[in-house]
Amino acid sequence: NAGVTQTPKFRVLKTGQSMTLLCAQDMNHEYMYWYRQDPGMGLRLIHYSVGEGTTAKGEVPDGYNVSRLKKQNFLLGLESAAPSQTSVYFCASSYPDRRFYNEQFFGPGTRLTVL
Amino acid sequence: RKEVEQDPGPFNVPEGATVAFNCTYSNSASQSFFWYRQDCRKEPKLLMSVYSSGNEDGRFTAQLNRASQYISLLIRDSKLSDSATYLCVVRDLNAGNNRKLIWGLGTSLAVNP
């Protein structure tokens, strides 16, 4: 049981390049999330998904796209990377968070630098 | 005023000490409260939820004060392994009536031998 995994762990991009971050979970969770964590800003939600085939915008969605083609995978895409997207990206998953909170389980993070 | 505020610290304490962190939140209608722990360069992990009546998990005690809009975390008999950043998290309803988590910036704790 690997929990939540993320690939890659580290990446350096040049401005304007594109890339996809992959998140996978083996806990059969319905909900998945992408966050970014920056010094002095705390964790901020980029996009999330409440089920296979559905995605929604979070707090800071601009410059990112996501897809959830399979329940266990959630992809985060950067079409044209900018230095402002230098950050640590965390993926998380949980059972449905409706009436009662269900713990979010996080992946180990991807450290992205955009030059 | 930030939605969730924490003293960033760092708190430097000797092993065995008792240490307490506070976290204030701005939305009086906030629904649920949590403490997450984040080790250096690692992912956040849920430490404990915070219930209205207060709750304890071993050496950790969490309390909620709705009137003053703050939550607290008390760690007794600190261990070296408690060294981490402690994130305060508040669960709110947003404008679209969807639940969202608001994360504090964290309080850094260093337990020294």
PDB file of N, CA and C in Angstrom, chain A residues 14 53 59 65 73 84 88 90 113:
ATOM      1  N   LYS A  14      12.648  25.669 -17.864  1.00  0.00           N
ATOM      2  CA  LYS A  14      12.891  27.026 -18.349  1.00  0.00           C
ATOM      3  C   LYS A  14      11.539  27.693 -18.612  1.00  0.00           C
ATOM      4  N   GLY A  53     -13.296  11.851 -13.919  1.00  0.00           N
ATOM      5  CA  GLY A  53     -13.904  12.635 -14.984  1.00  0.00           C
ATOM      6  C   GLY A  53     -14.371  14.019 -14.588  1.00  0.00           C
ATOM      7  N   GLU A  59      -8.284  27.727  -5.324  1.00  0.00           N
ATOM      8  CA  GLU A  59      -7.984  29.129  -4.990  1.00  0.00           C
ATOM      9  C   GLU A  59      -7.080  29.802  -6.022  1.00  0.00           C
ATOM     10  N   ASN A  65      -3.644  23.278 -15.602  1.00  0.00           N
ATOM     11  CA  ASN A  65      -4.796  22.489 -15.998  1.00  0.00           C
ATOM     12  C   ASN A  65      -4.668  21.106 -15.358  1.00  0.00           C
ATOM     13  N   ASN A  73      -5.695   8.388 -10.518  1.00  0.00           N
ATOM     14  CA  ASN A  73      -4.677   9.329 -11.001  1.00  0.00           C
ATOM     15  C   ASN A  73      -5.239  10.733 -11.135  1.00  0.00           C
ATOM     16  N   SER A  84       6.983  32.428 -11.508  1.00  0.00           N
ATOM     17  CA  SER A  84       6.049  32.503 -10.380  1.00  0.00           C
ATOM     18  C   SER A  84       5.480  31.137 -10.001  1.00  0.00           C
ATOM     19  N   VAL A  88       6.653  24.195  -4.253  1.00  0.00           N
ATOM     20  CA  VAL A  88       6.534  22.777  -3.924  1.00  0.00           C
ATOM     21  C   VAL A  88       5.071  22.401  -4.140  1.00  0.00           C
ATOM     22  N   PHE A  90       2.038  19.687  -3.839  1.00  0.00           N
ATOM     23  CA  PHE A  90       1.570  18.514  -3.125  1.00  0.00           C
ATOM     24  C   PHE A  90       0.246  18.053  -3.705  1.00  0.00           C
ATOM     25  N   THR A 113      11.330  24.133  -9.995  1.00  0.00           N
ATOM     26  CA  THR A 113      11.991  25.431 -10.173  1.00  0.00           C
ATOM     27  C   THR A 113      11.843  25.843 -11.630  1.00  0.00           C
TER      28      THR A 113
END
